[in-house]
Amino acid sequence: MISGTTALSFVLICLLGAMAPGPDFLVVTRSAILGGRKAGIAAGLGIALGVFVWVVAIALGVAAILTASAIAFTVVKLIGAGYLIFLGVKAWLAVRRGDYSELKDRVAPVVAPKEAFRQGLLTNLLNPKVAMFFLALIPQFLPHSASTAQTLQLAVLATTVAVVWTFVLATLVGSLRRFFSSGRVRRTMDAVMGTFLVGLGIRVAVQN
């Protein structure tokens, strides 16, 4: 078993990584704005599942292939970048359509929890830098003779951190959804989010 001190240090570093602005942050925020608290939490659960998959992949040695193979890393990176740009373009198209006049009267969310979950999961799984982050981080918190069970323990801790942080973020943003129901605010947020997502996708694509 991982010691309490080691586990706490690992949790704090994972929390700082989760709080850093990036694709996961943008997807949870946008989902909470468009679909409310439930959609934001669903996106967060998708991201958390992605974290768990990556850490388990590291335990099995699969993630190491991405760092060893430039081609594999580039393919996953470009697919992930394309997906971020796709989400950003969708936001831009919403701005162009300008269908914001009846938002206050709508009952159904613009983004359903199921769709938000899928977006969160794909955004995380298609980001090879998540694998690199944990591939560099996890060995620092494991003994030389670490077992798979100890690695999985860290996977559970990392997943828990992702769930808690995205739950807090989705709740905060979702509680302000009434404010975001204003057509003018929504148009501005879609434009800003779309720009950030497209810009982030381009940055991911061109970075080594």
Tab-separated table of C-alpha atoms in Angstrom:
chain	number	residue	atom	x	y	z
A	1	MET	CA	0.000	0.000	0.000
A	2	ILE	CA	1.044	3.598	-0.633
A	3	SER	CA	1.857	5.518	2.556
A	4	GLY	CA	-0.446	8.312	3.681
A	5	THR	CA	2.195	11.012	3.175
A	6	THR	CA	2.983	9.800	-0.329
A	7	ALA	CA	-0.714	9.588	-1.210
A	8	LEU	CA	-1.353	13.127	0.061
A	9	SER	CA	1.546	14.551	-1.947
A	10	PHE	CA	0.326	12.747	-5.056
A	11	VAL	CA	-3.220	14.053	-4.548
A	12	LEU	CA	-2.009	17.658	-4.173
A	13	ILE	CA	0.031	17.502	-7.385
A	14	CYS	CA	-2.882	15.911	-9.263
A	15	LEU	CA	-5.181	18.659	-7.969
A	16	LEU	CA	-2.838	21.389	-9.179
A	17	GLY	CA	-2.654	19.675	-12.561
A	18	ALA	CA	-6.445	19.359	-12.744
A	19	MET	CA	-6.978	23.021	-11.853
A	20	ALA	CA	-4.640	24.272	-14.572
A	21	PRO	CA	-6.583	25.773	-17.509
A	22	GLY	CA	-6.650	23.363	-20.426
A	23	PRO	CA	-8.945	21.200	-22.555
A	24	ASP	CA	-10.593	19.484	-19.565
A	25	PHE	CA	-11.277	22.796	-17.838
A	26	LEU	CA	-12.833	24.271	-20.973
A	27	VAL	CA	-15.022	21.239	-21.694
A	28	VAL	CA	-16.424	21.104	-18.144
A	29	THR	CA	-17.054	24.851	-18.094
A	30	ARG	CA	-18.763	24.890	-21.484
A	31	SER	CA	-20.874	21.840	-20.633
A	32	ALA	CA	-22.026	23.423	-17.376
A	33	ILE	CA	-22.899	26.664	-19.164
A	34	LEU	CA	-24.832	24.943	-21.943
A	35	GLY	CA	-26.384	22.068	-20.017
A	36	GLY	CA	-26.300	23.098	-16.383
A	37	ARG	CA	-24.755	21.408	-13.368
A	38	LYS	CA	-25.669	17.856	-14.452
A	39	ALA	CA	-24.004	18.244	-17.838
A	40	GLY	CA	-20.900	19.764	-16.237
A	41	ILE	CA	-20.648	16.900	-13.760
A	42	ALA	CA	-21.193	14.384	-16.572
A	43	ALA	CA	-18.311	15.948	-18.514
A	44	GLY	CA	-16.212	15.736	-15.352
A	45	LEU	CA	-17.043	12.050	-14.936
A	46	GLY	CA	-15.984	11.440	-18.529
A	47	ILE	CA	-12.685	13.206	-17.832
A	48	ALA	CA	-12.207	11.197	-14.628
A	49	LEU	CA	-12.775	7.951	-16.529
A	50	GLY	CA	-10.194	9.099	-19.063
A	51	VAL	CA	-7.703	9.732	-16.238
A	52	PHE	CA	-8.325	6.248	-14.864
A	53	VAL	CA	-7.842	4.678	-18.290
A	54	TRP	CA	-4.560	6.516	-18.820
A	55	VAL	CA	-3.140	5.530	-15.432
A	56	VAL	CA	-4.180	1.897	-15.895
A	57	ALA	CA	-2.588	2.029	-19.358
A	58	ILE	CA	0.621	3.201	-17.709
A	59	ALA	CA	0.416	0.299	-15.248
A	60	LEU	CA	0.124	-2.067	-18.203
A	61	GLY	CA	2.913	-0.345	-20.106
A	62	VAL	CA	0.661	0.769	-22.963
A	63	ALA	CA	1.151	4.508	-22.437
A	64	ALA	CA	4.915	4.062	-22.738
A	65	ILE	CA	4.356	3.281	-26.422
A	66	LEU	CA	3.207	6.858	-26.990
A	67	THR	CA	6.416	8.275	-25.565
A	68	ALA	CA	8.589	5.706	-27.374
A	69	SER	CA	6.883	6.060	-30.763
A	70	ALA	CA	6.876	9.506	-32.320
A	71	ILE	CA	4.338	8.362	-34.919
A	72	ALA	CA	1.865	7.017	-32.336
A	73	PHE	CA	2.206	10.170	-30.238
A	74	THR	CA	1.700	12.436	-33.257
A	75	VAL	CA	-1.370	10.534	-34.465
A	76	VAL	CA	-3.103	10.702	-31.078
A	77	LYS	CA	-2.086	14.339	-30.666
A	78	LEU	CA	-3.475	15.384	-34.062
A	79	ILE	CA	-6.739	13.515	-33.490
A	80	GLY	CA	-7.114	15.229	-30.118
A	81	ALA	CA	-6.277	18.630	-31.599
A	82	GLY	CA	-8.839	18.063	-34.346
A	83	TYR	CA	-11.491	17.216	-31.778
A	84	LEU	CA	-10.819	20.416	-29.799
A	85	ILE	CA	-11.036	22.459	-33.002
A	86	PHE	CA	-14.295	20.668	-33.867
A	87	LEU	CA	-15.801	21.687	-30.506
A	88	GLY	CA	-14.582	25.253	-30.992
A	89	VAL	CA	-16.069	25.491	-34.476
A	90	LYS	CA	-19.392	24.207	-33.100
A	91	ALA	CA	-19.367	27.105	-30.646
A	92	TRP	CA	-18.568	29.559	-33.433
A	93	LEU	CA	-21.426	28.198	-35.534
A	94	ALA	CA	-23.778	28.764	-32.599
A	95	VAL	CA	-22.653	32.402	-32.539
A	96	ARG	CA	-23.247	32.701	-36.274
A	97	ARG	CA	-26.740	31.197	-36.008
A	98	GLY	CA	-27.498	33.595	-33.168
A	99	ASP	CA	-30.387	31.498	-31.835
A	100	TYR	CA	-30.337	32.941	-28.316
A	101	SER	CA	-33.651	34.773	-28.097
A	102	GLU	CA	-35.615	31.969	-26.433
A	103	LEU	CA	-32.974	30.547	-24.102
A	104	LYS	CA	-34.765	31.732	-20.971
A	105	ASP	CA	-37.885	29.816	-21.972
A	106	ARG	CA	-36.167	26.540	-22.743
A	107	VAL	CA	-36.548	23.636	-20.367
A	108	ALA	CA	-34.284	21.101	-22.063
A	109	PRO	CA	-30.526	21.688	-21.737
A	110	VAL	CA	-28.559	22.643	-24.825
A	111	VAL	CA	-26.032	19.893	-24.034
A	112	ALA	CA	-27.372	16.637	-22.590
A	113	PRO	CA	-25.351	14.887	-19.834
A	114	LYS	CA	-24.707	11.905	-22.119
A	115	GLU	CA	-23.154	14.129	-24.786
A	116	ALA	CA	-21.177	16.051	-22.150
A	117	PHE	CA	-19.822	12.780	-20.734
A	118	ARG	CA	-18.704	11.694	-24.203
A	119	GLN	CA	-17.007	15.030	-24.858
A	120	GLY	CA	-15.164	14.895	-21.539
A	121	LEU	CA	-14.012	11.325	-22.089
A	122	LEU	CA	-12.827	11.887	-25.674
A	123	THR	CA	-11.090	15.157	-24.815
A	124	ASN	CA	-9.057	13.391	-22.128
A	125	LEU	CA	-8.356	10.150	-24.003
A	126	LEU	CA	-7.228	12.038	-27.105
A	127	ASN	CA	-4.749	14.135	-25.148
A	128	PRO	CA	-1.413	12.239	-25.055
A	129	LYS	CA	0.006	14.892	-22.734
A	130	VAL	CA	-2.183	13.440	-20.001
A	131	ALA	CA	-0.328	10.154	-20.479
A	132	MET	CA	3.028	11.948	-20.415
A	133	PHE	CA	2.050	13.819	-17.240
A	134	PHE	CA	1.191	10.640	-15.343
A	135	LEU	CA	4.028	8.659	-16.918
A	136	ALA	CA	6.452	11.213	-15.496
A	137	LEU	CA	4.592	11.635	-12.203
A	138	ILE	CA	3.649	8.115	-11.092
A	139	PRO	CA	7.177	6.612	-10.888
A	140	GLN	CA	8.103	9.370	-8.418
A	141	PHE	CA	5.533	8.019	-5.967
A	142	LEU	CA	6.163	4.293	-6.322
A	143	PRO	CA	8.878	2.140	-4.738
A	144	HIS	CA	11.316	0.318	-7.010
A	145	SER	CA	9.507	-2.964	-6.451
A	146	ALA	CA	6.038	-1.484	-6.929
A	147	SER	CA	3.178	-3.813	-7.668
A	148	THR	CA	0.368	-3.264	-10.156
A	149	ALA	CA	-1.969	-2.879	-7.184
A	150	GLN	CA	0.024	0.124	-5.946
A	151	THR	CA	-0.143	1.718	-9.381
A	152	LEU	CA	-3.889	1.127	-9.469
A	153	GLN	CA	-4.137	2.759	-6.043
A	154	LEU	CA	-2.608	5.891	-7.536
A	155	ALA	CA	-5.056	5.566	-10.438
A	156	VAL	CA	-7.968	5.609	-8.011
A	157	LEU	CA	-6.534	8.638	-6.218
A	158	ALA	CA	-6.011	10.522	-9.502
A	159	THR	CA	-9.539	9.648	-10.622
A	160	THR	CA	-10.998	10.787	-7.308
A	161	VAL	CA	-9.196	14.116	-7.590
A	162	ALA	CA	-10.589	14.595	-11.108
A	163	VAL	CA	-14.129	13.769	-9.940
A	164	VAL	CA	-14.015	16.116	-6.929
A	165	TRP	CA	-12.462	19.047	-8.797
A	166	THR	CA	-14.765	18.835	-11.823
A	167	PHE	CA	-17.775	18.430	-9.480
A	168	VAL	CA	-16.834	21.682	-7.720
A	169	LEU	CA	-16.182	23.470	-11.024
A	170	ALA	CA	-19.424	22.233	-12.603
A	171	THR	CA	-21.416	23.207	-9.517
A	172	LEU	CA	-19.978	26.733	-9.455
A	173	VAL	CA	-20.529	27.324	-13.169
A	174	GLY	CA	-23.920	25.572	-13.175
A	175	SER	CA	-25.153	27.768	-10.320
A	176	LEU	CA	-24.562	30.770	-12.572
A	177	ARG	CA	-26.435	29.274	-15.517
A	178	ARG	CA	-29.312	31.740	-15.110
A	179	PHE	CA	-26.812	34.521	-15.711
A	180	PHE	CA	-25.520	32.675	-18.781
A	181	SER	CA	-29.075	32.310	-20.107
A	182	SER	CA	-28.874	35.901	-21.306
A	183	GLY	CA	-28.577	35.877	-25.092
A	184	ARG	CA	-25.867	38.512	-25.101
A	185	VAL	CA	-23.820	36.703	-22.453
A	186	ARG	CA	-24.252	33.357	-24.199
A	187	ARG	CA	-23.156	34.790	-27.531
A	188	THR	CA	-20.046	36.237	-25.899
A	189	MET	CA	-19.272	33.019	-24.028
A	190	ASP	CA	-19.690	30.887	-27.162
A	191	ALA	CA	-17.352	33.201	-29.049
A	192	VAL	CA	-14.768	33.165	-26.252
A	193	MET	CA	-14.993	29.416	-25.632
A	194	GLY	CA	-14.883	28.684	-29.358
A	195	THR	CA	-11.789	30.833	-29.755
A	196	PHE	CA	-10.052	29.217	-26.800
A	197	LEU	CA	-10.892	25.692	-27.982
A	198	VAL	CA	-9.736	26.328	-31.558
A	199	GLY	CA	-6.620	28.112	-30.314
A	200	LEU	CA	-5.866	25.303	-27.895
A	201	GLY	CA	-6.386	22.722	-30.624
A	202	ILE	CA	-3.970	24.534	-32.940
A	203	ARG	CA	-1.451	24.855	-30.098
A	204	VAL	CA	-1.687	21.137	-29.327
A	205	ALA	CA	-1.232	20.315	-33.020
A	206	VAL	CA	1.907	22.414	-33.539
A	207	GLN	CA	3.639	21.740	-30.225
A	208	ASN	CA	6.238	18.986	-30.013
